[in-house]
Every structure is written in structure tokens, then in C-alpha cells.
Amino acid sequence: MTKKILILPGDGIGPEIVAEAVKVLERLRQGFGLDVELEQALVGGAAYEAAGSPLPEETLALARQADAVLLGAVGGPKWEGLDRELRPERGLLGLRAGLGLFANLRPALLFPQLAGASTLKAEVVAGLDLMIVRELTGGIYFGEPRGIRVLGNGEREGFNTLVYRESEIERIGRVAFETARRRAGRVCSVDKANVLECTELWREVMTRLAADYPDVALSHMYVDNAAMQLVREPKQFDVMVTTNMFGDILSDCAAMLTGSIGMLPSASLGADGKGMYEPIHGSAPDIAGQGVANPLATILSVAMLLRHSLDEGALAGRIEAAVGRVLDAGLRTADIHTPGTRRVGTAEMGDAVVTALDEVSESSGERRP
Ligand code: IPM
Ligand code: MG
């Protein structure tokens, strides 16, 4: 049956990088038997401009009907002054909540060709392959009560609530354990159990769950130490599982280990296999419209989409192999450019991947995000 993919280009560089990912999907459709139908809708600042809301009802409805969503990026300085409810980021958070996408998989995988592009020493990051499993629809991002209130003395006070139910911890924990089973078999649960009761419960639930996965080794780490260990010795990690906010912070840190945040895809998954796929990086308004952004994270997000929501692991492997081939050939966008390689723009990089799709074979996708 034809599967539906909703394309949400968003803001900033979003439309440029998504256009390259769509080229890849079209090539797979025409040349490799991928049976998909693409639809497009507005989200973020672009949706606010056109429809007065960062997540128009029509977009959410289309996302609900689709088998998978591919998103570019949202946000930009133009909309920073808007009321919170109208800001582009609300569109993203609304999609996550509205589609029940509680599990965010954020791989930090170093392409060997790019070891020299990291700000860390090559020997610290060579061979890096870790997966952050971030809880995405709970915690302090969504906890109530929240707000800014005026106290009796006229001073204002801002407040948010960090809250997790056992069932929420358990379902993200299971995703982490299952993910580790397909990888190196180790889960490190990151919390702040020495200070926060909520994450004391988190640790307790993770420990209890571990009994169901005797083949997976569970360890615990406080988040401050985890941040330090990520830059000290990142290869000690296989799967890290953590709360919404800790995962937000640690995944940016992990992404940078690989040299460029422009390389990393992500998947946000619900209970039923539906997913939203997007590059980890943001909308980069400073370079938007210049045709220099790196489309590879978005193209690799298509690979995750095919693997996780469409059960097309072989085609996903083909995309990843094509990206590897283009890097082997020395093509680099500005963000990953090093001396001796060839600097190309967004479209040239996308076209090169499309061409390479015909030249590579499908790898199995074992241990791939
Ligand atoms: C991310 C982003 C979002 C988040 C923002 C844009 C709301 O930083 O996906 O990591 O905080 O989750
Ligand atoms: Mg973030």
C-alpha cells in the first residue's frame, strides 16, 4: 500500500535542505520501487505568516493521517518577540505532543571521513557511535503548573514543573533497552537523582526494568558527570537514556563530537511506529537562502524514516552508503570543509547523493540509527 509522507520544510534553511531530501525520495520512488506519496504543509514561522499559527489545524490533521513526517527546521529571530503560543518552536512541540512522539532517537555517529572536522582530538572521537534516547513529551517541557506570576511585593516569579509518571519512564526505558539490544548492549541512564526526587523515581524505574533485559548492561550517571564524560571519553557510551531537558542539552553536546551538527538525523517515535524525522540542527537563519547549508542530516533523516516507519531498511542502507560515497569523493559543504576537500553548496551535495544512490549497494543497516 502506498505510504504517505508529510513534508514540513519550516523556516530558515529548512526549505533548502528539505528540497534535497525530497530529491532523494523521488529518486527512490522512480528507480527503486519505493511506494510513497508526498504531501507538503506549513509549520513554524512560515505557518504563522500564512495562517496566524505555528501549527495550523490542517497541518496537524495531515500529520495525523501520514505514516511519517519529514521536518526541516523551525524558528528565526523574526518571530522571537511573539507571544509564546505563537512562536515557531510551539509548532514543533505541538507536533510532538499531538502525535504522541515520546521517544526521540538522536544518534551521534562519526563518519570516518570527518574525524578531522571535530573540535576534539581525532583519537577521542574516531569510531564514535552513540545513541541518545531522549524522552520527548513529558518532563519540565510540558509539566504543569508553569508560568510567570506576580508576587505580593510586585516582583515576578517564573516557574516550571518537572514531573514524570512511572508509566512515562517505563515506556522510554523500554525503547532504550530495545535499542541497546540491537547495538552494543549497554544503557546508561542519566539523571540527577542526588537532588531531584523526580529523577530518583526515574532511576528506580530504570533499575526495575533492567530485570526484563538481562542481556543489556544498565549503568546510571548524574547529568553533570555525563556532560563531562561526553567530552572526556565519549566512546564509553552505547545508548544514553534521559529526560526531555537533559536530552536536549546532552544531544547538542554529543552532536558536536562528530564535527558537524549538520550531519546528524533524528527520529521522534510514537507507540504505533509513526514518526517524525528531522535534522538535529536548527533553522540557521544566518545562512538561510544562500544555498550553502548541509543537507546531509536531512537526507540521513530520510534513511531513519525509511527504517523506522516504512520498514524499508535496505533502502535506508542505500542512502547511508550513498552519503558515505559522496564523502569519500571529497565533497564537503562549508560546515565540514577541511583543506584538501572540495567545497560544494546545498544543491550540489544533494545531487551528488542522488547520483550515488545508483552506484552503491544496499547495506544491511545493522547498528545503524
Ligand atoms: C531540539 C530543539 C527544541 C527542543 C526547540 C526548538 C523547542 O532544541 O529539538 O532539541 O528544545 O526540544
Ligand atoms: Mg535542542
mmCIF file of C-alpha atoms and ligand atoms in Angstrom:
data_model
loop_
_atom_site.group_PDB
_atom_site.id
_atom_site.type_symbol
_atom_site.label_atom_id
_atom_site.label_comp_id
_atom_site.label_asym_id
_atom_site.label_seq_id
_atom_site.Cartn_x
_atom_site.Cartn_y
_atom_site.Cartn_z
ATOM 1 C CA MET A 1 0.000 0.000 0.000
ATOM 2 C CA THR A 2 1.182 3.500 -0.799
ATOM 3 C CA LYS A 3 2.599 5.184 2.298
ATOM 4 C CA LYS A 4 2.064 8.867 2.973
ATOM 5 C CA ILE A 5 4.919 11.146 3.943
ATOM 6 C CA LEU A 6 4.148 14.661 5.093
ATOM 7 C CA ILE A 7 6.895 17.142 4.240
ATOM 8 C CA LEU A 8 7.210 20.162 6.541
ATOM 9 C CA PRO A 9 10.036 22.415 5.286
ATOM 10 C CA GLY A 10 9.606 25.046 8.046
ATOM 11 C CA ASP A 11 11.858 28.092 8.342
ATOM 12 C CA GLY A 12 15.371 29.357 7.629
ATOM 13 C CA ILE A 13 17.425 26.747 5.812
ATOM 14 C CA GLY A 14 14.554 24.248 6.242
ATOM 15 C CA PRO A 15 13.137 24.601 2.705
ATOM 16 C CA GLU A 16 16.600 24.322 1.094
ATOM 17 C CA ILE A 17 17.697 21.177 2.888
ATOM 18 C CA VAL A 18 14.291 19.516 2.645
ATOM 19 C CA ALA A 19 14.316 20.080 -1.121
ATOM 20 C CA GLU A 20 17.439 17.897 -1.337
ATOM 21 C CA ALA A 21 15.871 15.193 0.810
ATOM 22 C CA VAL A 22 12.821 15.220 -1.450
ATOM 23 C CA LYS A 23 15.102 14.667 -4.460
ATOM 24 C CA VAL A 24 16.387 11.541 -2.727
ATOM 25 C CA LEU A 25 12.850 10.307 -2.029
ATOM 26 C CA GLU A 26 11.825 10.962 -5.625
ATOM 27 C CA ARG A 27 14.789 9.002 -6.954
ATOM 28 C CA LEU A 28 13.945 6.065 -4.679
ATOM 29 C CA ARG A 29 10.369 6.243 -5.861
ATOM 30 C CA GLN A 30 11.240 6.285 -9.530
ATOM 31 C CA GLY A 31 14.236 3.982 -9.547
ATOM 32 C CA PHE A 32 13.957 1.662 -6.562
ATOM 33 C CA GLY A 33 10.293 0.838 -6.121
ATOM 34 C CA LEU A 34 9.629 2.947 -3.035
ATOM 35 C CA ASP A 35 5.843 3.285 -2.874
ATOM 36 C CA VAL A 36 5.221 6.668 -1.279
ATOM 37 C CA GLU A 37 3.100 9.716 -1.775
ATOM 38 C CA LEU A 38 4.445 13.100 -0.641
ATOM 39 C CA GLU A 39 2.341 15.913 0.722
ATOM 40 C CA GLN A 40 3.540 19.274 1.955
ATOM 41 C CA ALA A 41 2.326 21.642 4.667
ATOM 42 C CA LEU A 42 3.375 24.651 6.711
ATOM 43 C CA VAL A 43 4.805 24.732 10.216
ATOM 44 C CA GLY A 44 6.692 27.226 12.402
ATOM 45 C CA GLY A 45 7.224 30.822 11.400
ATOM 46 C CA ALA A 46 6.193 30.096 7.815
ATOM 47 C CA ALA A 47 2.836 28.826 9.075
ATOM 48 C CA TYR A 48 2.437 31.811 11.377
ATOM 49 C CA GLU A 49 2.962 34.172 8.424
ATOM 50 C CA ALA A 50 0.477 32.359 6.222
ATOM 51 C CA ALA A 51 -2.136 31.214 8.717
ATOM 52 C CA GLY A 52 -1.517 33.023 12.010
ATOM 53 C CA SER A 53 -0.485 29.878 13.879
ATOM 54 C CA PRO A 54 2.812 27.949 14.081
ATOM 55 C CA LEU A 55 0.814 24.713 13.881
ATOM 56 C CA PRO A 56 -2.357 25.187 11.813
ATOM 57 C CA GLU A 57 -5.024 22.561 12.428
ATOM 58 C CA GLU A 58 -4.729 21.441 8.844
ATOM 59 C CA THR A 59 -1.033 20.643 9.334
ATOM 60 C CA LEU A 60 -1.688 18.623 12.479
ATOM 61 C CA ALA A 61 -4.506 16.753 10.745
ATOM 62 C CA LEU A 62 -2.280 15.911 7.763
ATOM 63 C CA ALA A 63 0.462 14.780 10.165
ATOM 64 C CA ARG A 64 -2.018 12.504 11.926
ATOM 65 C CA GLN A 65 -3.020 10.919 8.631
ATOM 66 C CA ALA A 66 0.538 10.461 7.379
ATOM 67 C CA ASP A 67 2.665 7.382 8.030
ATOM 68 C CA ALA A 68 5.672 9.592 8.672
ATOM 69 C CA VAL A 69 6.625 13.266 8.795
ATOM 70 C CA LEU A 70 9.835 14.813 7.488
ATOM 71 C CA LEU A 71 10.578 18.192 9.027
ATOM 72 C CA GLY A 72 13.273 20.737 8.108
ATOM 73 C CA ALA A 73 13.653 23.224 10.944
ATOM 74 C CA VAL A 74 11.644 25.956 12.639
ATOM 75 C CA GLY A 75 12.378 29.349 14.152
ATOM 76 C CA GLY A 76 14.209 32.572 13.488
ATOM 77 C CA PRO A 77 14.877 35.994 15.000
ATOM 78 C CA LYS A 78 11.895 37.439 13.158
ATOM 79 C CA TRP A 79 9.461 35.618 15.442
ATOM 80 C CA GLU A 80 11.301 35.820 18.755
ATOM 81 C CA GLY A 81 9.203 38.709 20.008
ATOM 82 C CA LEU A 82 5.876 36.938 19.502
ATOM 83 C CA ASP A 83 3.733 35.635 22.336
ATOM 84 C CA ARG A 84 4.973 32.237 23.447
ATOM 85 C CA GLU A 85 1.972 30.413 21.960
ATOM 86 C CA LEU A 86 2.665 31.868 18.530
ATOM 87 C CA ARG A 87 6.384 31.183 18.351
ATOM 88 C CA PRO A 88 7.659 28.706 15.763
ATOM 89 C CA GLU A 89 9.001 26.320 18.459
ATOM 90 C CA ARG A 90 5.413 25.832 19.596
ATOM 91 C CA GLY A 91 4.719 24.242 16.242
ATOM 92 C CA LEU A 92 7.378 21.649 16.874
ATOM 93 C CA LEU A 93 6.327 20.982 20.468
ATOM 94 C CA GLY A 94 2.693 20.781 19.351
ATOM 95 C CA LEU A 95 3.543 18.142 16.747
ATOM 96 C CA ARG A 96 5.486 16.095 19.288
ATOM 97 C CA ALA A 97 2.644 16.225 21.803
ATOM 98 C CA GLY A 98 -0.173 15.964 19.248
ATOM 99 C CA LEU A 99 1.307 12.864 17.621
ATOM 100 C CA GLY A 100 2.398 11.287 20.925
ATOM 101 C CA LEU A 101 6.043 11.120 19.830
ATOM 102 C CA PHE A 102 7.540 10.287 23.202
ATOM 103 C CA ALA A 103 10.793 8.675 22.088
ATOM 104 C CA ASN A 104 13.471 10.779 20.476
ATOM 105 C CA LEU A 105 16.410 8.896 18.997
ATOM 106 C CA ARG A 106 19.438 11.083 18.455
ATOM 107 C CA PRO A 107 22.434 9.213 17.133
ATOM 108 C CA ALA A 108 25.918 10.679 17.243
ATOM 109 C CA LEU A 109 27.726 8.680 14.628
ATOM 110 C CA LEU A 110 31.046 9.809 13.255
ATOM 111 C CA PHE A 111 31.615 9.259 9.582
ATOM 112 C CA PRO A 112 35.300 8.213 9.467
ATOM 113 C CA GLN A 113 35.869 10.670 6.615
ATOM 114 C CA LEU A 114 35.063 13.523 9.033
ATOM 115 C CA ALA A 115 37.227 12.633 12.050
ATOM 116 C CA GLY A 116 39.346 15.706 11.324
ATOM 117 C CA ALA A 117 36.343 18.047 11.377
ATOM 118 C CA SER A 118 35.670 17.605 15.109
ATOM 119 C CA THR A 119 36.950 20.175 17.573
ATOM 120 C CA LEU A 120 38.048 17.231 19.717
ATOM 121 C CA LYS A 121 41.192 15.231 19.026
ATOM 122 C CA ALA A 122 40.627 12.652 16.294
ATOM 123 C CA GLU A 123 41.583 9.748 18.611
ATOM 124 C CA VAL A 124 38.915 10.760 21.139
ATOM 125 C CA VAL A 125 36.125 10.660 18.542
ATOM 126 C CA ALA A 126 37.283 8.182 15.866
ATOM 127 C CA GLY A 127 34.759 5.362 15.724
ATOM 128 C CA LEU A 128 32.194 7.213 17.829
ATOM 129 C CA ASP A 129 28.741 5.641 17.629
ATOM 130 C CA LEU A 130 26.385 6.512 20.434
ATOM 131 C CA MET A 131 22.652 6.913 20.638
ATOM 132 C CA ILE A 132 20.822 9.322 22.889
ATOM 133 C CA VAL A 133 17.273 8.258 23.689
ATOM 134 C CA ARG A 134 15.528 11.389 24.899
ATOM 135 C CA GLU A 135 12.066 11.427 26.461
ATOM 136 C CA LEU A 136 10.143 13.931 24.331
ATOM 137 C CA THR A 137 6.596 14.551 25.507
ATOM 138 C CA GLY A 138 6.965 14.914 29.269
ATOM 139 C CA GLY A 139 9.197 16.334 31.971
ATOM 140 C CA ILE A 140 9.752 20.009 32.534
ATOM 141 C CA TYR A 141 8.913 20.861 28.914
ATOM 142 C CA PHE A 142 5.266 20.009 29.459
ATOM 143 C CA GLY A 143 4.806 19.873 33.257
ATOM 144 C CA GLU A 144 2.059 21.915 34.921
ATOM 145 C CA PRO A 145 1.817 24.305 36.656
ATOM 146 C CA ARG A 146 4.006 26.636 34.675
ATOM 147 C CA GLY A 147 4.124 30.327 34.064
ATOM 148 C CA ILE A 148 5.277 33.717 35.249
ATOM 149 C CA ARG A 149 3.335 35.197 38.158
ATOM 150 C CA VAL A 150 3.438 38.419 40.127
ATOM 151 C CA LEU A 151 4.143 38.058 43.830
ATOM 152 C CA GLY A 152 2.589 40.139 46.613
ATOM 153 C CA ASN A 153 5.531 42.520 46.623
ATOM 154 C CA GLY A 154 5.189 43.100 42.870
ATOM 155 C CA GLU A 155 8.220 41.003 41.988
ATOM 156 C CA ARG A 156 7.718 38.469 39.197
ATOM 157 C CA GLU A 157 8.483 34.781 39.592
ATOM 158 C CA GLY A 158 8.913 32.221 36.811
ATOM 159 C CA PHE A 159 8.121 28.557 37.493
ATOM 160 C CA ASN A 160 8.032 25.214 35.729
ATOM 161 C CA THR A 161 7.329 21.702 36.907
ATOM 162 C CA LEU A 162 9.489 18.637 36.426
ATOM 163 C CA VAL A 163 7.143 15.683 36.545
ATOM 164 C CA TYR A 164 7.266 12.082 35.308
ATOM 165 C CA ARG A 165 4.817 9.276 35.876
ATOM 166 C CA GLU A 166 6.181 5.757 36.258
ATOM 167 C CA SER A 167 4.484 4.696 33.011
ATOM 168 C CA GLU A 168 6.202 7.505 31.118
ATOM 169 C CA ILE A 169 9.590 6.486 32.472
ATOM 170 C CA GLU A 170 8.938 2.867 31.738
ATOM 171 C CA ARG A 171 7.986 3.317 28.093
ATOM 172 C CA ILE A 172 11.054 5.418 27.262
ATOM 173 C CA GLY A 173 13.191 2.990 29.249
ATOM 174 C CA ARG A 174 11.920 0.102 27.141
ATOM 175 C CA VAL A 175 12.832 1.958 23.943
ATOM 176 C CA ALA A 176 16.360 2.417 25.298
ATOM 177 C CA PHE A 177 16.763 -1.230 26.293
ATOM 178 C CA GLU A 178 15.389 -2.454 22.965
ATOM 179 C CA THR A 179 17.698 -0.065 21.105
ATOM 180 C CA ALA A 180 20.714 -1.295 23.073
ATOM 181 C CA ARG A 181 19.830 -4.882 22.167
ATOM 182 C CA ARG A 182 20.350 -4.028 18.507
ATOM 183 C CA ARG A 183 23.621 -2.265 19.316
ATOM 184 C CA ALA A 184 26.395 -2.927 21.843
ATOM 185 C CA GLY A 185 24.033 -3.907 24.674
ATOM 186 C CA ARG A 186 24.718 -1.081 27.128
ATOM 187 C CA VAL A 187 22.340 1.536 28.519
ATOM 188 C CA CYS A 188 23.484 4.477 30.611
ATOM 189 C CA SER A 189 20.555 6.208 32.299
ATOM 190 C CA VAL A 190 21.263 9.860 33.009
ATOM 191 C CA ASP A 191 19.534 11.630 35.903
ATOM 192 C CA LYS A 192 20.037 14.000 38.806
ATOM 193 C CA ALA A 193 18.845 11.565 41.434
ATOM 194 C CA ASN A 194 21.088 13.112 44.089
ATOM 195 C CA VAL A 195 18.980 16.277 44.040
ATOM 196 C CA LEU A 196 15.674 15.779 42.202
ATOM 197 C CA GLU A 197 13.016 13.379 43.528
ATOM 198 C CA CYS A 198 11.519 13.080 40.071
ATOM 199 C CA THR A 199 14.710 11.577 38.730
ATOM 200 C CA GLU A 200 15.148 9.478 41.855
ATOM 201 C CA LEU A 201 11.983 7.756 40.659
ATOM 202 C CA TRP A 202 13.441 7.688 37.143
ATOM 203 C CA ARG A 203 16.463 5.758 38.433
ATOM 204 C CA GLU A 204 14.292 3.370 40.409
ATOM 205 C CA VAL A 205 12.097 2.549 37.399
ATOM 206 C CA MET A 206 15.118 2.053 35.109
ATOM 207 C CA THR A 207 16.661 -0.318 37.635
ATOM 208 C CA ARG A 208 13.434 -2.293 37.902
ATOM 209 C CA LEU A 209 13.121 -2.517 34.096
ATOM 210 C CA ALA A 210 16.645 -3.877 33.754
ATOM 211 C CA ALA A 211 15.402 -7.214 35.134
ATOM 212 C CA ASP A 212 13.437 -7.695 31.890
ATOM 213 C CA TYR A 213 16.591 -7.204 29.811
ATOM 214 C CA PRO A 214 19.255 -9.449 31.342
ATOM 215 C CA ASP A 215 21.255 -9.221 28.101
ATOM 216 C CA VAL A 216 21.631 -5.443 28.443
ATOM 217 C CA ALA A 217 24.005 -3.823 30.952
ATOM 218 C CA LEU A 218 22.469 -0.836 32.773
ATOM 219 C CA SER A 219 24.501 1.906 34.436
ATOM 220 C CA HIS A 220 23.471 5.251 35.937
ATOM 221 C CA MET A 221 25.168 8.607 35.738
ATOM 222 C CA TYR A 222 24.393 12.069 37.080
ATOM 223 C CA VAL A 223 23.840 14.550 34.295
ATOM 224 C CA ASP A 224 26.710 16.860 35.232
ATOM 225 C CA ASN A 225 29.142 13.962 35.103
ATOM 226 C CA ALA A 226 27.568 12.752 31.843
ATOM 227 C CA ALA A 227 28.253 16.120 30.216
ATOM 228 C CA MET A 228 31.862 15.862 31.333
ATOM 229 C CA GLN A 229 32.244 12.234 30.225
ATOM 230 C CA LEU A 230 30.813 13.035 26.799
ATOM 231 C CA VAL A 231 33.726 15.311 26.005
ATOM 232 C CA ARG A 232 36.305 13.349 28.019
ATOM 233 C CA GLU A 233 35.733 9.820 26.753
ATOM 234 C CA PRO A 234 32.614 9.656 24.573
ATOM 235 C CA LYS A 235 33.285 6.160 23.294
ATOM 236 C CA GLN A 236 32.408 4.679 26.703
ATOM 237 C CA PHE A 237 28.726 5.160 25.793
ATOM 238 C CA ASP A 238 26.446 2.989 23.705
ATOM 239 C CA VAL A 239 22.866 4.114 24.499
ATOM 240 C CA MET A 240 22.135 7.013 26.856
ATOM 241 C CA VAL A 241 18.556 7.433 28.056
ATOM 242 C CA THR A 242 17.394 10.580 29.769
ATOM 243 C CA THR A 243 14.695 13.166 30.411
ATOM 244 C CA ASN A 244 13.415 15.715 27.938
ATOM 245 C CA MET A 245 15.542 18.632 29.086
ATOM 246 C CA PHE A 246 18.731 16.699 29.892
ATOM 247 C CA GLY A 247 18.406 15.038 26.495
ATOM 248 C CA ASP A 248 18.036 18.393 24.785
ATOM 249 C CA ILE A 249 21.303 19.580 26.291
ATOM 250 C CA LEU A 250 23.342 16.383 26.033
ATOM 251 C CA SER A 251 22.326 15.740 22.436
ATOM 252 C CA ASP A 252 23.723 19.083 21.267
ATOM 253 C CA CYS A 253 26.933 18.259 23.077
ATOM 254 C CA ALA A 254 27.086 14.762 21.565
ATOM 255 C CA ALA A 255 26.306 16.117 18.114
ATOM 256 C CA MET A 256 29.292 18.418 18.193
ATOM 257 C CA LEU A 257 31.622 15.495 18.911
ATOM 258 C CA THR A 258 31.023 14.368 15.365
ATOM 259 C CA GLY A 259 32.397 17.554 13.872
ATOM 260 C CA SER A 260 29.220 18.923 12.496
ATOM 261 C CA ILE A 261 25.726 19.161 13.758
ATOM 262 C CA GLY A 262 24.928 19.381 10.033
ATOM 263 C CA MET A 263 25.408 15.614 9.718
ATOM 264 C CA LEU A 264 23.034 14.244 12.316
ATOM 265 C CA PRO A 265 19.496 12.970 11.788
ATOM 266 C CA SER A 266 16.911 12.210 14.435
ATOM 267 C CA ALA A 267 13.703 10.271 14.851
ATOM 268 C CA SER A 268 10.778 11.036 17.153
ATOM 269 C CA LEU A 269 8.649 7.953 17.568
ATOM 270 C CA GLY A 270 5.259 7.154 18.996
ATOM 271 C CA ALA A 271 3.841 3.896 20.240
ATOM 272 C CA ASP A 272 2.490 2.837 16.850
ATOM 273 C CA GLY A 273 5.565 3.220 14.632
ATOM 274 C CA LYS A 274 4.530 6.628 13.399
ATOM 275 C CA GLY A 275 7.441 9.002 13.442
ATOM 276 C CA MET A 276 8.658 12.476 12.724
ATOM 277 C CA TYR A 277 12.152 12.806 11.308
ATOM 278 C CA GLU A 278 14.313 15.881 11.317
ATOM 279 C CA PRO A 279 17.907 17.016 11.352
ATOM 280 C CA ILE A 280 19.220 17.766 14.835
ATOM 281 C CA HIS A 281 20.378 21.226 13.811
ATOM 282 C CA GLY A 282 18.163 24.298 13.758
ATOM 283 C CA SER A 283 16.993 26.716 11.096
ATOM 284 C CA ALA A 284 20.334 28.591 10.855
ATOM 285 C CA PRO A 285 18.802 31.924 9.803
ATOM 286 C CA ASP A 286 22.279 33.417 9.349
ATOM 287 C CA ILE A 287 22.923 31.273 6.270
ATOM 288 C CA ALA A 288 19.342 30.785 5.045
ATOM 289 C CA GLY A 289 18.766 31.390 1.346
ATOM 290 C CA GLN A 290 22.443 31.233 0.441
ATOM 291 C CA GLY A 291 22.486 27.651 -0.803
ATOM 292 C CA VAL A 292 25.380 26.690 1.470
ATOM 293 C CA ALA A 293 23.637 24.665 4.198
ATOM 294 C CA ASN A 294 24.490 20.993 4.632
ATOM 295 C CA PRO A 295 21.549 18.825 3.519
ATOM 296 C CA LEU A 296 23.076 15.547 4.754
ATOM 297 C CA ALA A 297 21.382 15.487 8.179
ATOM 298 C CA THR A 298 18.014 15.804 6.474
ATOM 299 C CA ILE A 299 18.911 13.194 3.870
ATOM 300 C CA LEU A 300 20.045 10.856 6.657
ATOM 301 C CA SER A 301 16.751 11.597 8.430
ATOM 302 C CA VAL A 302 15.034 10.131 5.358
ATOM 303 C CA ALA A 303 17.076 6.978 5.959
ATOM 304 C CA MET A 304 15.812 6.801 9.553
ATOM 305 C CA LEU A 305 12.272 7.407 8.304
ATOM 306 C CA LEU A 306 12.511 4.513 5.863
ATOM 307 C CA ARG A 307 13.939 2.206 8.513
ATOM 308 C CA HIS A 308 11.670 3.042 11.449
ATOM 309 C CA SER A 309 8.310 3.968 9.914
ATOM 310 C CA LEU A 310 8.267 2.302 6.483
ATOM 311 C CA ASP A 311 10.191 -0.898 7.176
ATOM 312 C CA GLU A 312 12.494 -0.184 4.241
ATOM 313 C CA GLY A 313 15.817 -0.926 5.906
ATOM 314 C CA ALA A 314 17.542 -1.845 2.663
ATOM 315 C CA LEU A 315 16.737 1.489 1.033
ATOM 316 C CA ALA A 316 17.821 3.256 4.218
ATOM 317 C CA GLY A 317 21.141 1.449 3.935
ATOM 318 C CA ARG A 318 21.383 2.580 0.337
ATOM 319 C CA ILE A 319 21.019 6.243 1.347
ATOM 320 C CA GLU A 320 23.651 5.891 4.065
ATOM 321 C CA ALA A 321 26.029 4.187 1.661
ATOM 322 C CA ALA A 322 25.438 6.946 -0.888
ATOM 323 C CA VAL A 323 26.280 9.610 1.692
ATOM 324 C CA GLY A 324 29.462 7.704 2.571
ATOM 325 C CA ARG A 325 30.412 7.575 -1.092
ATOM 326 C CA VAL A 326 29.945 11.295 -1.587
ATOM 327 C CA LEU A 327 32.118 11.983 1.458
ATOM 328 C CA ASP A 328 34.722 9.543 0.116
ATOM 329 C CA ALA A 329 34.739 11.542 -3.093
ATOM 330 C CA GLY A 330 35.774 14.571 -1.027
ATOM 331 C CA LEU A 331 32.630 16.683 -1.349
ATOM 332 C CA ARG A 332 32.026 18.939 1.644
ATOM 333 C CA THR A 333 29.606 21.721 2.489
ATOM 334 C CA ALA A 334 31.073 24.725 4.303
ATOM 335 C CA ASP A 335 30.385 23.351 7.809
ATOM 336 C CA ILE A 336 32.508 20.231 7.277
ATOM 337 C CA HIS A 337 35.010 21.633 4.845
ATOM 338 C CA THR A 338 38.685 20.959 5.594
ATOM 339 C CA PRO A 339 41.773 21.640 3.465
ATOM 340 C CA GLY A 340 42.127 19.215 0.571
ATOM 341 C CA THR A 341 38.403 18.602 0.156
ATOM 342 C CA ARG A 342 36.018 20.160 -2.366
ATOM 343 C CA ARG A 343 33.570 22.728 -1.116
ATOM 344 C CA VAL A 344 30.073 22.422 -2.559
ATOM 345 C CA GLY A 345 26.691 24.034 -1.994
ATOM 346 C CA THR A 346 23.434 22.544 -0.784
ATOM 347 C CA ALA A 347 22.062 21.506 -4.172
ATOM 348 C CA GLU A 348 25.333 20.124 -5.474
ATOM 349 C CA MET A 349 25.623 17.947 -2.365
ATOM 350 C CA GLY A 350 22.046 16.721 -2.740
ATOM 351 C CA ASP A 351 22.534 15.954 -6.435
ATOM 352 C CA ALA A 352 25.712 14.029 -5.669
ATOM 353 C CA VAL A 353 23.857 11.822 -3.169
ATOM 354 C CA VAL A 354 21.090 11.193 -5.709
ATOM 355 C CA THR A 355 23.668 10.124 -8.293
ATOM 356 C CA ALA A 356 25.439 7.924 -5.756
ATOM 357 C CA LEU A 357 22.186 6.098 -4.962
ATOM 358 C CA ASP A 358 22.593 4.281 -8.280
ATOM 359 C CA GLU A 359 26.222 3.422 -7.624
ATOM 360 C CA VAL A 360 26.118 1.805 -4.199
ATOM 361 C CA SER A 361 24.683 -1.420 -2.916
ATOM 362 C CA GLU A 362 22.275 -1.759 -0.036
ATOM 363 C CA SER A 363 23.969 -2.464 3.267
ATOM 364 C CA SER A 364 22.115 -4.356 5.938
ATOM 365 C CA GLY A 365 21.654 -1.403 8.242
ATOM 366 C CA GLU A 366 22.876 -3.360 11.280
ATOM 367 C CA ARG A 367 23.762 -0.965 14.091
ATOM 368 C CA ARG A 368 22.531 1.909 12.021
ATOM 369 C CA PRO A 369 20.303 4.508 13.703
HETATM 370 C C1 IPM B 1 15.532 20.369 19.884
HETATM 371 C C2 IPM B 1 15.261 21.837 19.963
HETATM 372 C C3 IPM B 1 13.860 22.053 20.504
HETATM 373 C C4 IPM B 1 13.822 21.496 21.902
HETATM 374 C C5 IPM B 1 13.366 23.514 20.477
HETATM 375 C C6 IPM B 1 13.466 24.126 19.107
HETATM 376 C C7 IPM B 1 11.968 23.640 21.013
HETATM 377 O O1 IPM B 1 16.228 22.464 20.737
HETATM 378 O O2 IPM B 1 14.784 19.675 19.167
HETATM 379 O O3 IPM B 1 16.473 19.902 20.522
HETATM 380 O O4 IPM B 1 14.183 22.165 22.863
HETATM 381 O O5 IPM B 1 13.407 20.323 22.046
HETATM 382 MG MG MG B 2 17.839 21.191 21.307
#
